[in-house]
């Protein structure tokens, strides 16, 4: 796994842990929502980067990563629609808390978003690990084909 990809997954893990610590310590709902959302964002960004789509993320990375996640992982059935729903809800709540003067959120919804972030990461991380292994196997097979071709042709330079 590339260093940027590892870093983004680490950010996702740290963010979800920070959300739990903040929640357990009686921290603000805004902080819990922000950390939970960022865990999902970094997880989804890891998928985008792994697929080589980082160049598609420009002016509005949050909306663009969300759109790519939906298009390439939800619409294709890689992940269930519920993952998109919780990601969208966290995205909307984070924007509300960051850019509006007042809002309210139930304790139940805070826990749902935080739990959703944990589930989100727990599905994406193993998926990325499998994809990485498959990429390594594909590279090895391509290398072996080149070697076999050179060996068969007698030009082993």
Short mmCIF file of C-alpha atoms in Angstrom, two decimals:
data_model
loop_
_atom_site.label_atom_id
_atom_site.label_comp_id
_atom_site.label_asym_id
_atom_site.label_seq_id
_atom_site.Cartn_x
_atom_site.Cartn_y
_atom_site.Cartn_z
CA UNK A 1 0.00 0.00 0.00
CA UNK A 2 1.40 3.39 -0.96
CA UNK A 3 2.47 5.84 1.72
CA UNK A 4 -0.26 8.38 0.88
CA UNK A 5 -2.90 5.68 1.00
CA UNK A 6 -1.58 4.41 4.35
CA UNK A 7 -1.56 7.96 5.67
CA UNK A 8 -5.20 8.53 4.66
CA UNK A 9 -6.28 5.27 6.28
CA UNK A 10 -4.38 6.25 9.41
CA UNK A 11 -6.24 9.57 9.41
CA UNK A 12 -9.53 7.67 9.08
CA UNK A 13 -8.64 5.43 12.03
CA UNK A 14 -7.50 8.34 14.20
CA UNK A 15 -10.60 10.37 13.38
CA UNK A 16 -13.02 7.62 14.37
CA UNK A 17 -11.07 7.03 17.60
CA UNK A 18 -11.12 10.76 18.33
CA UNK A 19 -14.90 10.81 17.78
CA UNK A 20 -15.34 8.02 20.33
CA UNK A 21 -13.03 9.65 22.87
CA UNK A 22 -14.81 12.97 22.47
CA UNK A 23 -18.25 11.36 22.74
CA UNK A 24 -17.29 9.27 25.79
CA UNK A 25 -15.85 12.38 27.45
CA UNK A 26 -19.02 14.41 26.94
CA UNK A 27 -17.59 16.49 24.11
CA UNK A 28 -19.60 18.59 21.72
CA UNK A 29 -21.93 16.98 19.18
CA UNK A 30 -20.26 19.13 16.51
CA UNK A 31 -16.86 17.64 17.31
CA UNK A 32 -18.16 14.07 17.30
CA UNK A 33 -19.91 14.64 13.96
CA UNK A 34 -16.80 16.28 12.47
CA UNK A 35 -14.45 13.49 13.51
CA UNK A 36 -16.94 10.83 12.37
CA UNK A 37 -17.43 12.55 9.03
CA UNK A 38 -13.68 12.95 8.47
CA UNK A 39 -13.15 9.27 9.18
CA UNK A 40 -15.59 8.48 6.36
CA UNK A 41 -14.07 11.12 4.09
CA UNK A 42 -10.52 9.79 4.55
CA UNK A 43 -11.73 6.21 4.07
CA UNK A 44 -13.48 7.14 0.82
CA UNK A 45 -10.50 9.23 -0.27
CA UNK A 46 -8.33 6.15 0.21
CA UNK A 47 -10.55 4.28 -2.24
CA UNK A 48 -10.32 7.13 -4.74
CA UNK A 49 -6.52 7.21 -4.43
CA UNK A 50 -6.18 3.44 -4.66
CA UNK A 51 -8.14 3.45 -7.89
CA UNK A 52 -5.93 6.20 -9.31
CA UNK A 53 -8.73 8.75 -9.34
CA UNK A 54 -7.03 11.36 -7.13
CA UNK A 55 -6.60 13.59 -10.17
CA UNK A 56 -10.40 13.94 -10.33
CA UNK A 57 -10.51 15.69 -6.94
CA UNK A 58 -10.01 19.43 -7.37
CA UNK A 59 -12.04 22.44 -6.26
CA UNK A 60 -14.50 20.79 -3.88
CA UNK A 61 -12.80 17.64 -2.64
CA UNK A 62 -15.50 16.70 -0.13
CA UNK A 63 -18.32 16.70 -2.69
CA UNK A 64 -16.11 15.17 -5.39
CA UNK A 65 -14.90 12.27 -3.24
CA UNK A 66 -18.50 11.60 -2.19
CA UNK A 67 -19.65 11.61 -5.83
CA UNK A 68 -16.82 9.29 -6.93
CA UNK A 69 -17.54 6.96 -4.00
CA UNK A 70 -21.21 6.75 -4.98
CA UNK A 71 -20.53 6.31 -8.68
CA UNK A 72 -17.71 3.78 -8.47
CA UNK A 73 -18.52 1.83 -5.32
CA UNK A 74 -22.23 2.16 -4.53
CA UNK A 75 -23.77 2.27 -8.01
CA UNK A 76 -21.64 -0.73 -9.01
CA UNK A 77 -22.63 -2.76 -5.94
CA UNK A 78 -19.16 -2.99 -4.38
CA UNK A 79 -20.55 -1.58 -1.12
CA UNK A 80 -24.15 -1.43 0.14
CA UNK A 81 -26.30 1.67 -0.28
CA UNK A 82 -26.41 2.12 3.50
CA UNK A 83 -22.77 3.18 3.43
CA UNK A 84 -23.64 5.99 1.04
CA UNK A 85 -26.62 7.02 3.15
CA UNK A 86 -24.60 7.37 6.37
CA UNK A 87 -21.78 9.14 4.51
CA UNK A 88 -24.25 11.62 2.97
CA UNK A 89 -25.90 12.20 6.36
CA UNK A 90 -22.54 12.88 8.04
CA UNK A 91 -21.55 15.17 5.14
CA UNK A 92 -24.76 17.18 5.53
CA UNK A 93 -24.50 17.39 9.32
CA UNK A 94 -20.87 18.50 9.19
CA UNK A 95 -21.82 21.30 6.79
CA UNK A 96 -24.75 22.32 9.00
CA UNK A 97 -22.59 22.45 12.11
CA UNK A 98 -19.76 24.28 10.37
CA UNK A 99 -21.77 26.82 8.39
CA UNK A 100 -25.09 27.43 10.14
CA UNK A 101 -25.70 29.24 13.39
CA UNK A 102 -28.04 26.78 15.03
CA UNK A 103 -29.16 23.24 14.67
CA UNK A 104 -30.02 20.32 16.86
CA UNK A 105 -29.23 16.67 16.67
CA UNK A 106 -30.45 13.84 18.82
CA UNK A 107 -28.17 11.69 20.90
CA UNK A 108 -29.38 8.74 18.86
CA UNK A 109 -28.28 10.36 15.61
CA UNK A 110 -24.86 11.24 17.01
CA UNK A 111 -24.33 7.60 18.00
CA UNK A 112 -25.64 6.44 14.61
CA UNK A 113 -23.16 8.65 12.73
CA UNK A 114 -20.27 7.62 14.96
CA UNK A 115 -21.16 3.92 14.64
CA UNK A 116 -21.59 4.41 10.91
CA UNK A 117 -18.07 5.82 10.67
CA UNK A 118 -16.66 2.75 12.45
CA UNK A 119 -18.59 0.42 10.15
CA UNK A 120 -17.56 2.45 7.09
CA UNK A 121 -13.88 2.09 7.91
CA UNK A 122 -14.25 -1.58 8.90
CA UNK A 123 -15.58 -2.37 5.41
CA UNK A 124 -13.22 -0.20 3.38
CA UNK A 125 -9.93 -1.12 5.03
CA UNK A 126 -10.11 -4.88 4.27
CA UNK A 127 -11.38 -4.13 0.77
CA UNK A 128 -8.30 -1.98 0.13
CA UNK A 129 -6.01 -4.66 1.54
CA UNK A 130 -7.48 -7.26 -0.84
CA UNK A 131 -7.21 -4.86 -3.78
CA UNK A 132 -3.57 -4.21 -2.90
CA UNK A 133 -2.79 -7.93 -2.80
CA UNK A 134 -4.53 -8.42 -6.14
CA UNK A 135 -2.50 -5.57 -7.65
CA UNK A 136 0.73 -7.18 -6.44
CA UNK A 137 -0.29 -10.54 -7.90
CA UNK A 138 -1.15 -8.89 -11.23
CA UNK A 139 2.23 -7.15 -11.33
CA UNK A 140 4.02 -10.38 -10.54
CA UNK A 141 2.13 -12.24 -13.28
CA UNK A 142 3.00 -9.54 -15.82
CA UNK A 143 6.65 -9.76 -14.80
CA UNK A 144 6.63 -13.54 -15.15
CA UNK A 145 5.09 -13.24 -18.62
CA UNK A 146 7.92 -10.92 -19.67
CA UNK A 147 10.52 -13.32 -18.27
CA UNK A 148 8.86 -16.29 -19.96
CA UNK A 149 8.78 -14.41 -23.27
CA UNK A 150 12.47 -13.55 -23.01
CA UNK A 151 13.37 -17.08 -22.01
CA UNK A 152 11.37 -18.58 -24.90
CA UNK A 153 12.95 -16.18 -27.37
CA UNK A 154 16.42 -16.95 -26.08
CA UNK A 155 17.12 -13.27 -25.40
CA UNK A 156 17.66 -13.28 -21.68
CA UNK A 157 19.54 -9.97 -21.34
#
